[in-house]
XYZ file of C-alpha atoms in Angstrom:
90
model
C 249.401 -65.261 -32.254
C 251.613 -63.571 -29.519
C 254.301 -62.002 -31.277
C 251.973 -60.029 -33.468
C 253.350 -57.301 -31.572
C 256.457 -57.692 -31.781
C 256.137 -58.284 -34.910
C 254.103 -54.204 -35.504
C 256.488 -52.720 -34.253
C 259.646 -54.089 -36.657
C 257.656 -53.414 -39.543
C 257.070 -50.045 -37.972
C 261.243 -49.831 -37.467
C 260.934 -51.037 -40.648
C 259.285 -47.688 -43.020
C 261.073 -45.982 -40.574
C 264.943 -46.942 -42.156
C 262.786 -47.015 -45.777
C 261.000 -43.460 -45.679
C 264.574 -41.959 -44.729
C 267.193 -44.201 -47.457
C 263.791 -42.942 -49.900
C 265.209 -39.197 -48.552
C 268.883 -40.232 -49.254
C 268.099 -41.269 -52.292
C 266.114 -38.232 -53.100
C 268.012 -35.572 -51.872
C 271.844 -36.213 -52.418
C 272.706 -34.847 -55.628
C 276.426 -36.154 -55.885
C 274.446 -39.773 -55.791
C 274.813 -41.761 -58.563
C 271.632 -41.114 -60.498
C 271.157 -44.829 -61.920
C 271.965 -46.313 -57.761
C 269.592 -43.479 -56.598
C 266.412 -44.624 -58.688
C 267.359 -48.907 -58.605
C 267.207 -47.855 -54.395
C 264.491 -45.683 -54.657
C 262.543 -48.518 -56.793
C 263.962 -51.098 -53.715
C 262.929 -48.901 -50.999
C 259.192 -48.075 -52.088
C 258.905 -52.315 -53.032
C 260.132 -52.829 -49.299
C 258.185 -50.099 -48.074
C 254.437 -51.604 -50.506
C 255.917 -55.261 -48.372
C 255.380 -53.306 -45.053
C 252.347 -51.798 -45.404
C 250.463 -54.600 -46.978
C 252.577 -57.565 -44.260
C 250.831 -53.970 -41.523
C 247.304 -54.908 -42.968
C 248.160 -59.316 -43.476
C 249.217 -58.550 -38.689
C 246.028 -56.983 -38.278
C 243.527 -58.949 -40.165
C 244.892 -61.655 -38.652
C 244.937 -60.054 -34.940
C 241.012 -59.889 -35.926
C 240.611 -63.285 -36.956
C 242.296 -64.530 -33.366
C 240.582 -62.377 -30.728
C 236.827 -63.243 -32.913
C 237.246 -67.682 -33.117
C 238.545 -66.777 -29.477
C 235.091 -65.040 -28.581
C 233.723 -68.065 -30.080
C 235.175 -69.855 -27.698
C 234.275 -68.294 -25.090
C 230.691 -68.171 -26.051
C 230.555 -71.960 -26.297
C 232.284 -72.442 -23.751
C 229.984 -70.770 -21.341
C 226.908 -72.007 -23.411
C 228.470 -76.035 -22.449
C 228.629 -74.511 -18.486
C 226.059 -73.424 -18.448
C 223.898 -76.551 -19.528
C 226.031 -78.267 -17.071
C 225.258 -76.528 -14.970
C 221.391 -77.093 -15.699
C 222.135 -80.754 -15.940
C 223.101 -80.972 -12.243
C 220.138 -79.207 -11.131
C 217.917 -81.907 -13.013
C 219.778 -84.344 -11.628
C 219.707 -83.271 -7.339
């Protein structure tokens, strides 16, 4: 999950570009209506995909953080037990 922030920024950039393309396809009047409709559908699909990817990425990051916290707890517990064993040996 090293590149999670970079992926998140890329997805936000994708959403921004697609928002601009949706605006262009809806506002240009002399544009062919069929091409504008196809462009709009494609942009909305990419928009939905980017939002879905962002939510999935956030879920993965949260799961990774939970796993790291659990590992730290286990390491701390093992370290405490090891220290108790060392104290008993003395």
